[in-house]
């Protein structure tokens, strides 16, 4: 089957005879909560902002979030344009396969599934560590981190099987809580005129501020914070009026996330003073608790109770992200089973139209990914979280790049949309920006994972290996199908 035939098949595929996810289950806000959960706002701010301020471009960190948001917004233009013609739970796999052929699509499917599973495993590492500490602090019960991670997997499995609406309701509660406290802090600080040195807009957003220090490191962590916005397309089959809901949810999620991270990081820097923020972030990192850089000014503004609440919200933030990536991986497994790239049993649904077999498989994969770290006694934050989140970001950036190329190829061939900006200019600009982001990630990958050069090389090589294995699997499957 050539790429043009595959394109036609995927664009007009009739799902009436195939397993389909529950239609009309999600609106714009429901999808938005899934996206925000994947990006775990509190985790992103507490984890990435101190590093960016300390060893990146200092007070210019907010500008890095704006730059990353602009790049993702350019990517979204072509992503949304293609989404109007291709609706499938496979998202990247389907988009890339439609434009670049089934072999490229199958390779990207393996890479996307790999990305979602390893980022979820990374979150389990940080989550288990935080929950273990919280329970020990409040009850005196000292259990290993992996006990809480494994117990949470069972809860996530149940919620995933309960249907997409239930997941959206749970995420709405958790995301609203973490989002609200950071947003209120940002707005209060903004309207008060900032900290001891004022708002410091020039110190954070001028070209000079943006390019000071190591801007590549700051942009790299800003791009990593955007991970998960593409989930808008994954839920296209379950969206109400997907041709309108998915584009709105995509653009809204990118704008909300960019504005949120830029405002919050700006106000954190302002709270310390632009001239003192880098030193404060460096001290927090040296202490071994980088979250102190974020928690301290919020507690100073609202009171000491914040120091008790924010660690709990950090745990729920991670739980929300874990549930979101469980659902995303489920839908990839479901889509691959439906399209014959994986065993067809994976497209079996339960009574609530949630992927049943895929949910079990995803849970087993999660267990398999964290057990080796538990058995070897590795630090769940310095190894499991750091290593897997880094390689997942690199893999996802490559998928963004391939998707943008596919958009250009698809619309040049099919001519279904003649808007030059949407189908050519913006996607090409997106390709250039994403290529630059990948270069920055590779150049700073050891910093991103917090590991050794050898570990960085091994993790980096995993990305092309997984991509190649997915493509080879498709070639072998087609040859077997063609054999009489």
CSV table of C-alpha atoms in Angstrom, one decimal:
chain,number,residue,atom,x,y,z
A,1,UNK,CA,0.0,0.0,0.0
A,2,UNK,CA,1.6,3.4,-1.0
A,3,UNK,CA,1.3,6.5,1.1
A,4,UNK,CA,-1.4,8.1,-1.2
A,5,UNK,CA,-3.6,5.1,-0.8
A,6,UNK,CA,-3.0,5.0,3.0
A,7,UNK,CA,-3.9,8.7,3.1
A,8,UNK,CA,-7.2,8.2,1.4
A,9,UNK,CA,-8.0,5.3,3.6
A,10,UNK,CA,-7.3,7.1,6.8
A,11,UNK,CA,-9.1,10.3,5.7
A,12,UNK,CA,-12.3,8.6,4.9
A,13,UNK,CA,-12.1,5.5,7.1
A,14,UNK,CA,-15.6,4.2,8.0
A,15,UNK,CA,-15.7,3.4,11.7
A,16,UNK,CA,-19.2,2.1,11.6
A,17,UNK,CA,-17.9,-1.5,11.3
A,18,UNK,CA,-15.0,-1.0,13.8
A,19,UNK,CA,-14.9,-0.5,17.5
A,20,UNK,CA,-15.4,3.2,18.3
A,21,UNK,CA,-14.9,5.2,21.4
A,22,UNK,CA,-17.9,6.9,23.0
A,23,UNK,CA,-18.9,9.9,20.9
A,24,UNK,CA,-20.0,13.3,22.1
A,25,UNK,CA,-18.6,12.7,25.6
A,26,UNK,CA,-16.2,15.7,25.9
A,27,UNK,CA,-16.6,19.4,25.3
A,28,UNK,CA,-13.9,22.1,25.1
A,29,UNK,CA,-13.4,22.3,28.8
A,30,UNK,CA,-13.3,18.6,29.3
A,31,UNK,CA,-10.5,18.3,26.8
A,32,UNK,CA,-8.8,21.3,28.3
A,33,UNK,CA,-8.7,19.6,31.7
A,34,UNK,CA,-7.0,16.6,30.2
A,35,UNK,CA,-4.4,18.8,28.6
A,36,UNK,CA,-3.7,20.8,31.7
A,37,UNK,CA,-3.5,17.6,33.7
A,38,UNK,CA,-0.8,16.2,31.3
A,39,UNK,CA,1.2,19.4,31.8
A,40,UNK,CA,0.8,19.2,35.6
A,41,UNK,CA,1.2,23.0,36.1
A,42,UNK,CA,2.4,22.9,39.7
A,43,UNK,CA,4.9,20.1,38.9
A,44,UNK,CA,6.1,22.1,35.9
A,45,UNK,CA,6.6,25.3,37.8
A,46,UNK,CA,8.1,23.7,41.0
A,47,UNK,CA,10.3,21.4,39.0
A,48,UNK,CA,11.5,23.3,36.0
A,49,UNK,CA,11.3,27.0,36.9
A,50,UNK,CA,14.0,26.9,39.7
A,51,UNK,CA,16.4,25.1,37.3
A,52,UNK,CA,15.8,27.6,34.4
A,53,UNK,CA,16.3,30.5,36.7
A,54,UNK,CA,19.4,29.1,38.4
A,55,UNK,CA,21.3,27.8,35.4
A,56,UNK,CA,19.3,29.0,32.4
A,57,UNK,CA,18.8,32.7,31.6
A,58,UNK,CA,17.9,33.8,35.1
A,59,UNK,CA,15.3,36.5,35.2
A,60,UNK,CA,14.7,36.0,31.5
A,61,UNK,CA,13.0,32.6,32.1
A,62,UNK,CA,9.5,34.0,31.4
A,63,UNK,CA,10.6,35.0,27.9
A,64,UNK,CA,11.6,31.4,27.3
A,65,UNK,CA,8.1,30.3,28.0
A,66,UNK,CA,6.7,32.8,25.6
A,67,UNK,CA,9.1,31.7,22.9
A,68,UNK,CA,8.3,28.0,23.5
A,69,UNK,CA,4.5,28.9,23.4
A,70,UNK,CA,4.9,30.7,20.1
A,71,UNK,CA,6.7,27.7,18.6
A,72,UNK,CA,4.0,25.3,19.8
A,73,UNK,CA,1.3,27.7,18.5
A,74,UNK,CA,2.8,27.6,15.0
A,75,UNK,CA,2.9,23.9,15.2
A,76,UNK,CA,-0.8,23.9,16.3
A,77,UNK,CA,-1.9,25.7,13.1
A,78,UNK,CA,-1.1,22.8,10.8
A,79,UNK,CA,-2.0,20.3,13.5
A,80,UNK,CA,-5.5,21.7,13.7
A,81,UNK,CA,-5.9,22.0,9.9
A,82,UNK,CA,-5.1,18.3,9.5
A,83,UNK,CA,-7.3,17.4,12.4
A,84,UNK,CA,-10.3,18.7,10.5
A,85,UNK,CA,-9.9,16.0,7.9
A,86,UNK,CA,-8.4,13.2,10.1
A,87,UNK,CA,-10.2,12.2,13.4
A,88,UNK,CA,-8.7,9.2,15.2
A,89,UNK,CA,-7.6,8.3,18.7
A,90,UNK,CA,-4.2,7.6,17.2
A,91,UNK,CA,-3.5,11.3,16.7
A,92,UNK,CA,0.3,11.5,15.8
A,93,UNK,CA,0.3,8.0,14.4
A,94,UNK,CA,-2.7,8.7,12.2
A,95,UNK,CA,-1.5,12.2,11.1
A,96,UNK,CA,2.0,11.1,10.2
A,97,UNK,CA,0.8,7.9,8.5
A,98,UNK,CA,-1.7,9.9,6.5
A,99,UNK,CA,1.0,12.3,5.1
A,100,UNK,CA,4.1,10.2,5.1
A,101,UNK,CA,2.8,6.7,4.6
A,102,UNK,CA,2.0,3.7,6.8
A,103,UNK,CA,5.6,2.8,7.6
A,104,UNK,CA,6.4,6.2,9.0
A,105,UNK,CA,3.1,6.2,10.8
A,106,UNK,CA,3.8,2.8,12.4
A,107,UNK,CA,7.2,4.0,13.5
A,108,UNK,CA,5.7,7.1,15.0
A,109,UNK,CA,3.0,5.0,16.7
A,110,UNK,CA,5.6,3.1,18.6
A,111,UNK,CA,7.4,6.3,19.5
A,112,UNK,CA,4.2,8.0,20.7
A,113,UNK,CA,3.2,5.0,22.8
A,114,UNK,CA,6.8,4.9,24.2
A,115,UNK,CA,6.6,8.6,25.1
A,116,UNK,CA,3.3,8.4,27.0
A,117,UNK,CA,4.3,5.2,28.9
A,118,UNK,CA,7.8,6.5,30.0
A,119,UNK,CA,6.5,10.0,31.0
A,120,UNK,CA,3.8,8.3,33.1
A,121,UNK,CA,6.4,6.0,34.7
A,122,UNK,CA,8.6,9.1,35.4
A,123,UNK,CA,5.6,10.7,37.1
A,124,UNK,CA,5.1,7.6,39.2
A,125,UNK,CA,8.7,8.0,40.4
A,126,UNK,CA,8.2,11.5,41.6
A,127,UNK,CA,4.7,10.9,42.8
A,128,UNK,CA,5.8,7.9,44.9
A,129,UNK,CA,8.6,9.8,46.5
A,130,UNK,CA,6.3,12.8,47.4
A,131,UNK,CA,3.5,10.6,48.7
A,132,UNK,CA,5.8,8.5,50.8
A,133,UNK,CA,7.2,11.6,52.4
A,134,UNK,CA,3.8,13.1,53.0
A,135,UNK,CA,2.4,9.9,54.6
A,136,UNK,CA,5.5,9.5,56.8
A,137,UNK,CA,5.3,13.2,57.9
A,138,UNK,CA,1.6,13.1,58.8
A,139,UNK,CA,1.2,9.6,60.1
A,140,UNK,CA,4.6,8.2,60.8
A,141,UNK,CA,4.0,5.3,58.4
A,142,UNK,CA,7.3,4.9,56.5
A,143,UNK,CA,6.8,2.8,53.3
A,144,UNK,CA,8.9,2.6,50.2
A,145,UNK,CA,8.0,5.0,47.3
A,146,UNK,CA,7.1,2.1,45.0
A,147,UNK,CA,4.3,0.8,47.4
A,148,UNK,CA,2.4,4.0,46.8
A,149,UNK,CA,3.1,4.0,43.1
A,150,UNK,CA,1.8,0.4,42.7
A,151,UNK,CA,-1.3,1.2,44.8
A,152,UNK,CA,-2.0,4.3,42.7
A,153,UNK,CA,-1.8,2.2,39.5
A,154,UNK,CA,-4.8,0.2,40.6
A,155,UNK,CA,-6.8,3.4,41.3
A,156,UNK,CA,-5.8,4.8,37.9
A,157,UNK,CA,-6.8,1.6,36.2
A,158,UNK,CA,-10.2,1.8,37.8
A,159,UNK,CA,-10.7,5.4,36.9
A,160,UNK,CA,-9.6,4.7,33.3
A,161,UNK,CA,-12.1,1.9,33.0
A,162,UNK,CA,-14.9,4.1,34.5
A,163,UNK,CA,-15.2,6.1,31.3
A,164,UNK,CA,-13.8,9.3,29.9
A,165,UNK,CA,-16.4,11.5,31.6
A,166,UNK,CA,-15.4,10.2,35.1
A,167,UNK,CA,-11.8,10.9,34.3
A,168,UNK,CA,-12.6,14.4,33.2
A,169,UNK,CA,-14.5,15.1,36.4
A,170,UNK,CA,-11.7,13.9,38.6
A,171,UNK,CA,-9.1,15.9,36.7
A,172,UNK,CA,-11.2,19.0,36.9
A,173,UNK,CA,-11.1,19.0,40.7
A,174,UNK,CA,-7.3,18.4,40.9
A,175,UNK,CA,-6.3,20.8,38.1
A,176,UNK,CA,-8.5,23.6,39.4
A,177,UNK,CA,-7.0,23.4,42.8
A,178,UNK,CA,-3.3,23.5,41.7
A,179,UNK,CA,-4.0,26.0,38.9
A,180,UNK,CA,-6.0,28.4,41.1
A,181,UNK,CA,-3.4,28.8,43.9
A,182,UNK,CA,-0.6,29.6,41.5
A,183,UNK,CA,-2.8,31.9,39.4
A,184,UNK,CA,-4.1,33.8,42.4
A,185,UNK,CA,-0.5,34.3,43.6
A,186,UNK,CA,0.5,35.6,40.2
A,187,UNK,CA,-2.4,38.0,39.9
A,188,UNK,CA,-2.0,39.3,43.5
A,189,UNK,CA,1.7,39.9,43.0
A,190,UNK,CA,1.0,41.5,39.6
A,191,UNK,CA,-1.7,43.9,41.0
A,192,UNK,CA,0.5,44.8,44.0
A,193,UNK,CA,3.2,46.0,41.6
A,194,UNK,CA,5.6,43.1,42.1
A,195,UNK,CA,8.2,42.6,44.7
A,196,UNK,CA,11.1,44.6,46.1
A,197,UNK,CA,12.3,45.7,42.7
A,198,UNK,CA,8.9,46.2,41.1
A,199,UNK,CA,7.5,44.1,38.3
A,200,UNK,CA,10.8,44.0,36.4
A,201,UNK,CA,9.1,43.5,33.0
A,202,UNK,CA,12.3,44.6,31.1
A,203,UNK,CA,14.4,42.3,33.3
A,204,UNK,CA,12.2,39.3,32.2
A,205,UNK,CA,11.0,40.0,28.7
A,206,UNK,CA,13.5,42.2,26.9
A,207,UNK,CA,15.7,40.6,24.2
A,208,UNK,CA,18.7,41.2,26.4
A,209,UNK,CA,17.1,39.4,29.3
A,210,UNK,CA,15.9,36.5,27.1
A,211,UNK,CA,19.4,35.9,25.7
A,212,UNK,CA,21.5,36.2,28.9
A,213,UNK,CA,23.1,33.3,30.6
A,214,UNK,CA,22.2,29.9,28.9
A,215,UNK,CA,19.0,30.6,27.1
A,216,UNK,CA,19.1,27.2,25.4
A,217,UNK,CA,18.6,25.5,28.8
A,218,UNK,CA,15.6,27.8,29.7
A,219,UNK,CA,13.9,27.2,26.3
A,220,UNK,CA,14.5,23.4,26.7
A,221,UNK,CA,12.8,23.3,30.0
A,222,UNK,CA,10.0,25.6,28.7
A,223,UNK,CA,9.4,23.3,25.8
A,224,UNK,CA,9.3,20.3,28.2
A,225,UNK,CA,6.6,22.1,30.2
A,226,UNK,CA,4.4,22.1,27.1
A,227,UNK,CA,4.4,18.3,26.9
A,228,UNK,CA,0.9,16.9,26.5
A,229,UNK,CA,-1.1,19.6,24.7
A,230,UNK,CA,-1.5,17.4,21.7
A,231,UNK,CA,-3.9,15.3,23.7
A,232,UNK,CA,-6.6,17.4,22.2
A,233,UNK,CA,-6.5,15.3,19.0
A,234,UNK,CA,-6.4,12.0,20.9
A,235,UNK,CA,-9.9,12.7,22.2
A,236,UNK,CA,-11.3,13.7,18.8
A,237,UNK,CA,-13.5,10.6,18.5
A,238,UNK,CA,-15.0,11.3,22.0
A,239,UNK,CA,-15.5,15.1,21.5
A,240,UNK,CA,-18.7,16.8,20.7
A,241,UNK,CA,-18.5,18.2,17.2
A,242,UNK,CA,-14.7,17.5,16.9
A,243,UNK,CA,-14.2,19.8,13.9
A,244,UNK,CA,-14.9,22.7,16.2
A,245,UNK,CA,-14.2,21.4,19.6
A,246,UNK,CA,-10.7,20.1,19.0
A,247,UNK,CA,-9.3,23.3,17.3
A,248,UNK,CA,-10.8,25.4,20.1
A,249,UNK,CA,-9.4,23.2,22.8
A,250,UNK,CA,-6.0,23.1,21.1
A,251,UNK,CA,-5.5,26.8,20.7
A,252,UNK,CA,-7.0,27.5,24.1
A,253,UNK,CA,-4.7,25.0,25.8
A,254,UNK,CA,-1.6,26.5,24.2
A,255,UNK,CA,-2.6,30.1,25.0
A,256,UNK,CA,-3.6,29.2,28.6
A,257,UNK,CA,-0.5,27.2,29.3
A,258,UNK,CA,1.9,29.7,27.8
A,259,UNK,CA,0.2,32.6,29.7
A,260,UNK,CA,0.1,30.7,32.9
A,261,UNK,CA,3.8,29.6,32.9
A,262,UNK,CA,5.0,33.0,31.7
A,263,UNK,CA,3.0,34.9,34.4
A,264,UNK,CA,3.8,32.6,37.3
A,265,UNK,CA,7.5,32.4,36.6
A,266,UNK,CA,7.6,36.2,36.1
A,267,UNK,CA,5.8,36.9,39.4
A,268,UNK,CA,8.1,34.4,41.2
A,269,UNK,CA,11.1,36.2,39.9
A,270,UNK,CA,9.5,39.6,40.8
A,271,UNK,CA,8.8,38.3,44.3
A,272,UNK,CA,12.5,37.8,44.9
A,273,UNK,CA,13.7,40.7,42.7
A,274,UNK,CA,15.2,40.2,39.3
A,275,UNK,CA,18.7,40.8,40.7
A,276,UNK,CA,18.3,38.2,43.5
A,277,UNK,CA,16.2,35.5,41.8
A,278,UNK,CA,19.0,33.5,40.3
A,279,UNK,CA,20.9,33.3,43.6
A,280,UNK,CA,17.7,32.2,45.4
A,281,UNK,CA,17.0,29.5,42.9
A,282,UNK,CA,20.6,28.3,43.1
A,283,UNK,CA,20.3,28.1,46.9
A,284,UNK,CA,17.1,26.1,46.6
A,285,UNK,CA,18.7,23.6,44.2
A,286,UNK,CA,21.8,23.3,46.5
A,287,UNK,CA,19.5,22.5,49.4
A,288,UNK,CA,18.1,19.5,47.6
A,289,UNK,CA,14.6,20.9,47.7
A,290,UNK,CA,14.1,23.1,44.6
A,291,UNK,CA,10.4,23.5,45.4
A,292,UNK,CA,11.3,25.9,48.1
A,293,UNK,CA,12.1,28.5,45.5
A,294,UNK,CA,8.4,28.4,44.5
A,295,UNK,CA,6.7,27.6,47.8
A,296,UNK,CA,8.5,30.3,49.9
A,297,UNK,CA,7.1,33.4,48.2
A,298,UNK,CA,3.6,31.9,48.0
A,299,UNK,CA,3.7,31.2,51.7
A,300,UNK,CA,5.0,34.7,52.4
A,301,UNK,CA,2.0,36.1,50.5
A,302,UNK,CA,-0.7,33.8,51.9
A,303,UNK,CA,0.6,32.4,55.1
A,304,UNK,CA,2.4,29.3,56.5
A,305,UNK,CA,-0.6,27.0,55.7
A,306,UNK,CA,0.6,27.1,52.1
A,307,UNK,CA,3.6,25.0,53.0
A,308,UNK,CA,1.2,22.2,54.2
A,309,UNK,CA,-1.1,22.4,51.2
A,310,UNK,CA,1.3,22.8,48.3
A,311,UNK,CA,3.0,19.5,48.8
A,312,UNK,CA,-0.4,17.8,48.7
A,313,UNK,CA,-1.4,19.7,45.6
A,314,UNK,CA,2.0,18.7,44.1
A,315,UNK,CA,1.0,15.0,44.7
A,316,UNK,CA,-2.5,15.5,43.2
A,317,UNK,CA,-0.9,17.4,40.3
A,318,UNK,CA,1.2,14.3,39.5
A,319,UNK,CA,-1.8,12.0,40.0
A,320,UNK,CA,-3.8,14.0,37.4
A,321,UNK,CA,-0.9,13.8,34.9
A,322,UNK,CA,-0.6,10.0,35.5
A,323,UNK,CA,-4.3,9.5,34.8
A,324,UNK,CA,-4.1,11.6,31.7
A,325,UNK,CA,-1.2,9.7,30.2
A,326,UNK,CA,-2.9,6.4,31.2
A,327,UNK,CA,-5.9,7.5,29.1
A,328,UNK,CA,-3.7,8.7,26.2
A,329,UNK,CA,-1.7,5.5,26.1
A,330,UNK,CA,-4.9,3.5,26.2
A,331,UNK,CA,-6.2,5.2,23.1
A,332,UNK,CA,-3.0,4.6,21.2
A,333,UNK,CA,-3.1,0.9,22.0
A,334,UNK,CA,-6.8,0.9,21.1
A,335,UNK,CA,-6.2,2.6,17.8
A,336,UNK,CA,-3.2,0.4,16.9
A,337,UNK,CA,-5.3,-2.7,17.7
A,338,UNK,CA,-8.2,-1.4,15.6
A,339,UNK,CA,-5.8,-0.8,12.6
A,340,UNK,CA,-4.1,-4.2,12.8
A,341,UNK,CA,-0.7,-3.0,14.0
A,342,UNK,CA,-1.2,-4.7,17.3
A,343,UNK,CA,-3.4,-7.6,18.4
A,344,UNK,CA,-7.1,-6.8,17.6
A,345,UNK,CA,-8.1,-7.7,21.2
A,346,UNK,CA,-6.7,-4.3,22.2
A,347,UNK,CA,-9.7,-2.5,20.6
A,348,UNK,CA,-12.1,-4.3,22.9
A,349,UNK,CA,-14.3,-1.8,24.8
A,350,UNK,CA,-16.1,-2.2,28.1
A,351,UNK,CA,-19.7,-1.2,28.8
A,352,UNK,CA,-18.7,2.4,29.3
A,353,UNK,CA,-16.9,2.6,25.9
A,354,UNK,CA,-13.5,2.8,27.6
A,355,UNK,CA,-10.6,0.7,26.2
A,356,UNK,CA,-10.7,-2.5,28.4
A,357,UNK,CA,-7.9,-4.7,27.3
A,358,UNK,CA,-5.7,-1.6,26.5
A,359,UNK,CA,-6.2,-0.4,30.0
A,360,UNK,CA,-4.8,-3.7,31.4
A,361,UNK,CA,-1.9,-3.7,29.0
A,362,UNK,CA,-0.9,-0.1,29.8
A,363,UNK,CA,-1.0,-0.9,33.5
A,364,UNK,CA,1.2,-3.9,33.1
A,365,UNK,CA,3.7,-1.8,31.1
A,366,UNK,CA,3.7,0.8,33.9
A,367,UNK,CA,4.5,-1.9,36.4
A,368,UNK,CA,7.3,-3.3,34.2
A,369,UNK,CA,8.9,0.2,33.9
A,370,UNK,CA,9.1,1.0,37.6
A,371,UNK,CA,9.9,-2.4,39.1
A,372,UNK,CA,13.5,-2.5,37.9
A,373,UNK,CA,14.1,0.9,39.7
A,374,UNK,CA,12.4,-0.4,42.8
A,375,UNK,CA,14.4,-3.7,42.8
A,376,UNK,CA,17.7,-2.0,42.4
A,377,UNK,CA,17.0,0.6,45.0
A,378,UNK,CA,17.5,3.6,42.6
A,379,UNK,CA,16.4,7.0,43.7
A,380,UNK,CA,13.0,7.5,42.0
A,381,UNK,CA,13.5,11.2,41.5
A,382,UNK,CA,17.2,11.3,40.3
A,383,UNK,CA,16.8,8.3,38.0
A,384,UNK,CA,13.3,7.2,37.1
A,385,UNK,CA,11.8,10.7,37.0
A,386,UNK,CA,14.8,12.5,35.5
A,387,UNK,CA,15.8,10.0,32.9
A,388,UNK,CA,12.4,9.0,31.6
A,389,UNK,CA,11.0,12.6,31.5
A,390,UNK,CA,14.0,13.7,29.5
A,391,UNK,CA,13.8,10.9,26.9
A,392,UNK,CA,10.0,11.4,26.6
A,393,UNK,CA,10.4,15.1,25.8
A,394,UNK,CA,13.0,14.3,23.2
A,395,UNK,CA,10.7,11.7,21.6
A,396,UNK,CA,7.7,14.0,21.6
A,397,UNK,CA,9.6,16.8,20.0
A,398,UNK,CA,10.6,14.5,17.1
A,399,UNK,CA,6.9,13.5,16.8
A,400,UNK,CA,5.9,17.2,16.6
A,401,UNK,CA,8.5,17.6,13.8
A,402,UNK,CA,7.3,14.6,11.8
A,403,UNK,CA,3.7,15.8,12.2
A,404,UNK,CA,4.5,19.2,10.8
A,405,UNK,CA,6.3,17.7,7.8
A,406,UNK,CA,3.3,15.4,7.3
A,407,UNK,CA,0.9,18.3,7.3
A,408,UNK,CA,2.8,20.0,4.5
A,409,UNK,CA,3.0,16.8,2.4
A,410,UNK,CA,-0.6,15.9,3.0
A,411,UNK,CA,-2.0,19.3,1.9
A,412,UNK,CA,0.3,19.6,-1.1
A,413,UNK,CA,-1.0,16.2,-2.3
A,414,UNK,CA,-4.7,16.3,-1.3
A,415,UNK,CA,-5.5,20.0,-1.8
A,416,UNK,CA,-8.3,19.8,0.8
A,417,UNK,CA,-7.5,23.1,2.3
A,418,UNK,CA,-6.0,25.9,0.2
A,419,UNK,CA,-5.2,28.3,3.1
A,420,UNK,CA,-1.5,28.9,2.6
A,421,UNK,CA,-0.8,30.1,6.1
A,422,UNK,CA,-2.5,27.1,7.8
A,423,UNK,CA,-1.2,24.4,5.5
A,424,UNK,CA,2.3,25.6,4.4
A,425,UNK,CA,3.8,28.7,6.1
A,426,UNK,CA,2.9,28.0,9.7
A,427,UNK,CA,3.9,24.3,9.5
A,428,UNK,CA,7.2,25.1,7.8
A,429,UNK,CA,8.0,27.7,10.5
A,430,UNK,CA,7.0,25.1,13.0
A,431,UNK,CA,9.4,22.6,11.5
A,432,UNK,CA,12.2,25.1,11.8
A,433,UNK,CA,11.4,26.0,15.4
A,434,UNK,CA,11.0,22.3,16.4
A,435,UNK,CA,14.3,21.4,14.7
A,436,UNK,CA,15.9,24.1,16.8
A,437,UNK,CA,14.2,22.8,20.0
A,438,UNK,CA,15.5,19.3,19.3
A,439,UNK,CA,19.0,20.6,18.8
A,440,UNK,CA,18.8,22.5,22.1
A,441,UNK,CA,17.5,19.4,23.9
A,442,UNK,CA,20.3,17.2,22.4
A,443,UNK,CA,22.9,19.8,23.3
A,444,UNK,CA,21.7,20.0,26.9
A,445,UNK,CA,20.4,16.5,27.3
A,446,UNK,CA,22.8,15.6,30.2
A,447,UNK,CA,21.5,18.7,32.1
A,448,UNK,CA,17.9,17.8,31.3
A,449,UNK,CA,18.2,14.3,32.7
A,450,UNK,CA,20.6,15.2,35.5
A,451,UNK,CA,22.7,12.1,34.7
A,452,UNK,CA,26.0,11.1,33.2
A,453,UNK,CA,27.0,11.5,29.6
A,454,UNK,CA,26.8,7.7,29.1
A,455,UNK,CA,23.3,7.6,30.4
A,456,UNK,CA,22.4,10.5,28.2
A,457,UNK,CA,23.7,8.7,25.1
A,458,UNK,CA,21.9,5.5,25.9
A,459,UNK,CA,18.6,7.3,26.5
A,460,UNK,CA,19.0,9.4,23.3
A,461,UNK,CA,19.6,6.3,21.2
A,462,UNK,CA,16.4,4.8,22.5
A,463,UNK,CA,14.4,7.3,20.4
A,464,UNK,CA,15.6,6.3,16.9
A,465,UNK,CA,15.6,2.6,18.0
A,466,UNK,CA,11.9,2.7,19.0
A,467,UNK,CA,11.0,4.6,15.8
A,468,UNK,CA,12.8,2.0,13.7
A,469,UNK,CA,11.3,-0.9,15.5
A,470,UNK,CA,7.8,0.4,14.9
A,471,UNK,CA,8.6,0.9,11.2
A,472,UNK,CA,10.1,-2.6,10.9
A,473,UNK,CA,7.1,-4.2,12.6
A,474,UNK,CA,4.8,-2.6,9.9
A,475,UNK,CA,7.0,-3.9,7.1
A,476,UNK,CA,7.0,-7.4,8.5
A,477,UNK,CA,3.2,-7.3,9.0
A,478,UNK,CA,2.6,-6.2,5.4
A,479,UNK,CA,4.9,-8.9,4.0
A,480,UNK,CA,3.1,-11.6,6.0
A,481,UNK,CA,-0.3,-10.2,4.9
A,482,UNK,CA,0.9,-10.3,1.2
A,483,UNK,CA,2.1,-13.9,1.5
A,484,UNK,CA,-0.5,-16.4,0.2
